[in-house]
PDB file of C-alpha atoms in Angstrom:
ATOM      1  CA  UNK A   1     -24.732 -21.745  -6.001  1.00 50.00           C
ATOM      2  CA  UNK A   2     -22.176 -18.801  -5.660  1.00 53.00           C
ATOM      3  CA  UNK A   3     -19.098 -21.097  -6.328  1.00 58.00           C
ATOM      4  CA  UNK A   4     -19.554 -21.836 -10.005  1.00 68.00           C
ATOM      5  CA  UNK A   5     -21.029 -18.116 -10.963  1.00 79.00           C
ATOM      6  CA  UNK A   6     -18.464 -16.651 -13.528  1.00 84.00           C
ATOM      7  CA  UNK A   7     -18.179 -13.040 -13.702  1.00 87.00           C
ATOM      8  CA  UNK A   8     -16.798 -11.744 -17.243  1.00 90.00           C
ATOM      9  CA  UNK A   9     -15.565  -7.935 -18.161  1.00 91.00           C
ATOM     10  CA  UNK A  10     -13.116  -6.441 -20.549  1.00 92.00           C
ATOM     11  CA  UNK A  11     -10.017  -3.935 -20.199  1.00 91.00           C
ATOM     12  CA  UNK A  12      -8.452  -2.603 -22.691  1.00 92.00           C
ATOM     13  CA  UNK A  13      -5.105  -1.019 -22.916  1.00 92.00           C
ATOM     14  CA  UNK A  14      -3.405   1.441 -25.807  1.00 90.00           C
ATOM     15  CA  UNK A  15      -4.036  -1.689 -28.652  1.00 91.00           C
ATOM     16  CA  UNK A  16      -4.528  -4.564 -26.254  1.00 93.00           C
ATOM     17  CA  UNK A  17      -8.042  -5.636 -25.568  1.00 93.00           C
ATOM     18  CA  UNK A  18      -8.674  -8.692 -22.108  1.00 92.00           C
ATOM     19  CA  UNK A  19     -11.632 -11.041 -21.892  1.00 92.00           C
ATOM     20  CA  UNK A  20     -11.001 -11.482 -17.889  1.00 91.00           C
ATOM     21  CA  UNK A  21     -13.755 -14.108 -17.115  1.00 90.00           C
ATOM     22  CA  UNK A  22     -13.596 -14.825 -12.989  1.00 88.00           C
ATOM     23  CA  UNK A  23     -15.393 -17.361 -10.397  1.00 86.00           C
ATOM     24  CA  UNK A  24     -14.085 -17.799  -7.253  1.00 85.00           C
ATOM     25  CA  UNK A  25     -11.293 -19.882  -6.227  1.00 82.00           C
ATOM     26  CA  UNK A  26      -7.450 -20.734  -5.107  1.00 85.00           C
ATOM     27  CA  UNK A  27      -5.778 -17.911  -7.400  1.00 80.00           C
ATOM     28  CA  UNK A  28      -5.008 -19.382 -10.186  1.00 85.00           C
ATOM     29  CA  UNK A  29      -4.921 -17.652 -13.280  1.00 87.00           C
ATOM     30  CA  UNK A  30      -4.711 -18.916 -16.698  1.00 88.00           C
ATOM     31  CA  UNK A  31      -3.383 -16.258 -19.864  1.00 90.00           C
ATOM     32  CA  UNK A  32      -4.451 -17.782 -23.501  1.00 90.00           C
ATOM     33  CA  UNK A  33      -4.459 -21.455 -21.501  1.00 90.00           C
ATOM     34  CA  UNK A  34      -1.157 -21.210 -19.864  1.00 89.00           C
ATOM     35  CA  UNK A  35       0.014 -20.150 -17.200  1.00 88.00           C
ATOM     36  CA  UNK A  36       0.271 -16.430 -15.780  1.00 85.00           C
ATOM     37  CA  UNK A  37       3.804 -16.769 -14.561  1.00 86.00           C
ATOM     38  CA  UNK A  38       4.784 -18.513 -18.132  1.00 88.00           C
ATOM     39  CA  UNK A  39       3.033 -15.832 -20.263  1.00 87.00           C
ATOM     40  CA  UNK A  40       4.363 -12.531 -18.556  1.00 87.00           C
ATOM     41  CA  UNK A  41       8.681 -12.807 -17.828  1.00 87.00           C
ATOM     42  CA  UNK A  42       8.884  -9.305 -16.137  1.00 87.00           C
ATOM     43  CA  UNK A  43       7.808  -9.291 -12.395  1.00 89.00           C
ATOM     44  CA  UNK A  44       6.617  -5.611 -12.988  1.00 89.00           C
ATOM     45  CA  UNK A  45       4.085  -6.817 -14.897  1.00 89.00           C
ATOM     46  CA  UNK A  46       2.744  -9.017 -12.712  1.00 89.00           C
ATOM     47  CA  UNK A  47       2.779  -6.750  -9.497  1.00 90.00           C
ATOM     48  CA  UNK A  48       0.806  -4.943 -12.286  1.00 89.00           C
ATOM     49  CA  UNK A  49      -1.461  -7.265 -12.863  1.00 89.00           C
ATOM     50  CA  UNK A  50      -2.034  -8.107  -9.122  1.00 90.00           C
ATOM     51  CA  UNK A  51      -2.054  -4.404  -7.859  1.00 90.00           C
ATOM     52  CA  UNK A  52      -6.280  -4.585  -8.151  1.00 88.00           C
ATOM     53  CA  UNK A  53      -6.394  -7.551  -5.850  1.00 87.00           C
ATOM     54  CA  UNK A  54      -4.016  -6.752  -3.668  1.00 88.00           C
ATOM     55  CA  UNK A  55      -5.695  -3.149  -2.617  1.00 87.00           C
ATOM     56  CA  UNK A  56      -8.943  -5.277  -2.323  1.00 87.00           C
ATOM     57  CA  UNK A  57      -7.403  -8.317  -0.356  1.00 86.00           C
ATOM     58  CA  UNK A  58      -8.869 -11.154  -2.743  1.00 83.00           C
ATOM     59  CA  UNK A  59      -5.054 -12.278  -3.840  1.00 82.00           C
ATOM     60  CA  UNK A  60      -6.386 -15.931  -3.541  1.00 85.00           C
ATOM     61  CA  UNK A  61      -9.781 -16.180  -3.598  1.00 86.00           C
ATOM     62  CA  UNK A  62     -10.464 -15.828  -7.177  1.00 87.00           C
ATOM     63  CA  UNK A  63      -9.544 -18.226 -10.295  1.00 88.00           C
ATOM     64  CA  UNK A  64      -9.066 -16.277 -13.635  1.00 88.00           C
ATOM     65  CA  UNK A  65      -9.402 -17.617 -16.833  1.00 89.00           C
ATOM     66  CA  UNK A  66      -8.466 -15.177 -20.053  1.00 91.00           C
ATOM     67  CA  UNK A  67      -8.113 -14.218 -23.790  1.00 92.00           C
ATOM     68  CA  UNK A  68      -5.820 -11.403 -24.655  1.00 91.00           C
ATOM     69  CA  UNK A  69      -4.994 -10.248 -28.135  1.00 91.00           C
ATOM     70  CA  UNK A  70      -3.088  -7.774 -29.208  1.00 89.00           C
ATOM     71  CA  UNK A  71      -0.664  -5.105 -28.465  1.00 86.00           C
ATOM     72  CA  UNK A  72       2.732  -5.658 -26.776  1.00 88.00           C
ATOM     73  CA  UNK A  73       3.398  -7.673 -23.547  1.00 90.00           C
ATOM     74  CA  UNK A  74       3.005  -4.485 -22.071  1.00 90.00           C
ATOM     75  CA  UNK A  75      -0.001  -3.026 -23.097  1.00 91.00           C
ATOM     76  CA  UNK A  76      -1.871  -6.880 -22.306  1.00 92.00           C
ATOM     77  CA  UNK A  77      -0.858  -6.517 -18.635  1.00 91.00           C
ATOM     78  CA  UNK A  78      -2.206  -3.089 -18.667  1.00 91.00           C
ATOM     79  CA  UNK A  79      -5.469  -4.378 -20.564  1.00 93.00           C
ATOM     80  CA  UNK A  80      -5.218  -7.618 -18.148  1.00 91.00           C
ATOM     81  CA  UNK A  81      -5.321  -5.735 -15.119  1.00 91.00           C
ATOM     82  CA  UNK A  82      -7.877  -3.205 -15.936  1.00 92.00           C
ATOM     83  CA  UNK A  83     -10.651  -6.357 -17.075  1.00 91.00           C
ATOM     84  CA  UNK A  84      -9.623  -8.100 -13.610  1.00 89.00           C
ATOM     85  CA  UNK A  85     -10.614  -4.417 -11.065  1.00 90.00           C
ATOM     86  CA  UNK A  86     -13.830  -4.546 -13.888  1.00 90.00           C
ATOM     87  CA  UNK A  87     -14.718  -8.415 -13.114  1.00 89.00           C
ATOM     88  CA  UNK A  88     -13.850  -6.908  -9.032  1.00 87.00           C
ATOM     89  CA  UNK A  89     -16.258  -4.659  -8.756  1.00 87.00           C
ATOM     90  CA  UNK A  90     -19.025  -6.659 -10.880  1.00 86.00           C
ATOM     91  CA  UNK A  91     -18.498  -9.148  -7.599  1.00 83.00           C
ATOM     92  CA  UNK A  92     -18.628  -7.566  -5.251  1.00 83.00           C
ATOM     93  CA  UNK A  93     -19.985  -3.313  -5.818  1.00 84.00           C
ATOM     94  CA  UNK A  94     -18.807  -1.679  -2.372  1.00 86.00           C
ATOM     95  CA  UNK A  95     -15.141  -2.123  -3.915  1.00 85.00           C
ATOM     96  CA  UNK A  96     -16.050   0.536  -6.893  1.00 88.00           C
ATOM     97  CA  UNK A  97     -15.282   3.373  -3.690  1.00 88.00           C
ATOM     98  CA  UNK A  98     -11.538   1.379  -3.280  1.00 86.00           C
ATOM     99  CA  UNK A  99     -10.903   0.195  -6.652  1.00 88.00           C
ATOM    100  CA  UNK A 100     -11.993   3.749  -8.392  1.00 88.00           C
ATOM    101  CA  UNK A 101      -9.890   5.856  -6.191  1.00 89.00           C
ATOM    102  CA  UNK A 102      -6.467   4.202  -6.983  1.00 88.00           C
ATOM    103  CA  UNK A 103      -7.417   4.369 -10.405  1.00 87.00           C
ATOM    104  CA  UNK A 104      -7.339   1.006 -11.669  1.00 88.00           C
ATOM    105  CA  UNK A 105     -10.971   1.555 -13.581  1.00 89.00           C
ATOM    106  CA  UNK A 106      -9.658   4.303 -15.648  1.00 89.00           C
ATOM    107  CA  UNK A 107      -8.847   2.817 -19.355  1.00 87.00           C
ATOM    108  CA  UNK A 108      -6.532   4.284 -19.929  1.00 86.00           C
ATOM    109  CA  UNK A 109      -7.140   5.875 -23.154  1.00 87.00           C
ATOM    110  CA  UNK A 110      -3.509   6.817 -24.647  1.00 90.00           C
ATOM    111  CA  UNK A 111      -2.820   4.897 -27.794  1.00 90.00           C
ATOM    112  CA  UNK A 112      -0.125   5.824 -31.373  1.00 90.00           C
ATOM    113  CA  UNK A 113      -1.303   8.629 -33.342  1.00 91.00           C
ATOM    114  CA  UNK A 114      -2.053   7.991 -36.449  1.00 92.00           C
ATOM    115  CA  UNK A 115       1.180   8.683 -38.950  1.00 91.00           C
ATOM    116  CA  UNK A 116       0.091  12.121 -40.970  1.00 89.00           C
ATOM    117  CA  UNK A 117       0.765  12.124 -44.845  1.00 89.00           C
ATOM    118  CA  UNK A 118       3.440  13.549 -46.242  1.00 87.00           C
ATOM    119  CA  UNK A 119       5.543  13.293 -42.934  1.00 89.00           C
ATOM    120  CA  UNK A 120       7.661  10.568 -41.311  1.00 89.00           C
ATOM    121  CA  UNK A 121       6.288  10.562 -38.313  1.00 89.00           C
ATOM    122  CA  UNK A 122       2.268  11.650 -36.374  1.00 91.00           C
ATOM    123  CA  UNK A 123       4.118  14.523 -35.515  1.00 91.00           C
ATOM    124  CA  UNK A 124       7.988  14.617 -36.736  1.00 88.00           C
ATOM    125  CA  UNK A 125       8.270  16.786 -39.633  1.00 86.00           C
ATOM    126  CA  UNK A 126      11.198  16.587 -41.995  1.00 87.00           C
ATOM    127  CA  UNK A 127      14.505  17.799 -41.262  1.00 85.00           C
ATOM    128  CA  UNK A 128      14.233  21.964 -42.016  1.00 85.00           C
ATOM    129  CA  UNK A 129      17.296  23.415 -44.906  1.00 87.00           C
ATOM    130  CA  UNK A 130      17.286  27.262 -45.222  1.00 86.00           C
ATOM    131  CA  UNK A 131      19.546  26.222 -48.534  1.00 81.00           C
TER     132      UNK A 131
END
């Protein structure tokens, strides 16, 4: 029975990792056992997360159960978006080209560069003083 089948994928962005479980349903989205709207209070982030679903017109066809850890709010939102896009492909390979063209499958690999020793930051140098 297709209703019981669960699809799983991992999404990442910055230091956030989202484990996304998807099953057919009515469009509920649970993040860390909390309601999606309670977890993300910023509208821009809610829209961001819904983008992959909107592009394949699957807004209320699936239920998502997400565990997300690490990073901040925006990074976690990006990770969930990435995870959702990946689960959608497991569900229907036809959607791959659509999602890929929209750039939802690319792991955003930008993370914080490590701080170098003897310097105040990764690239910042101490103030130069000629005398």
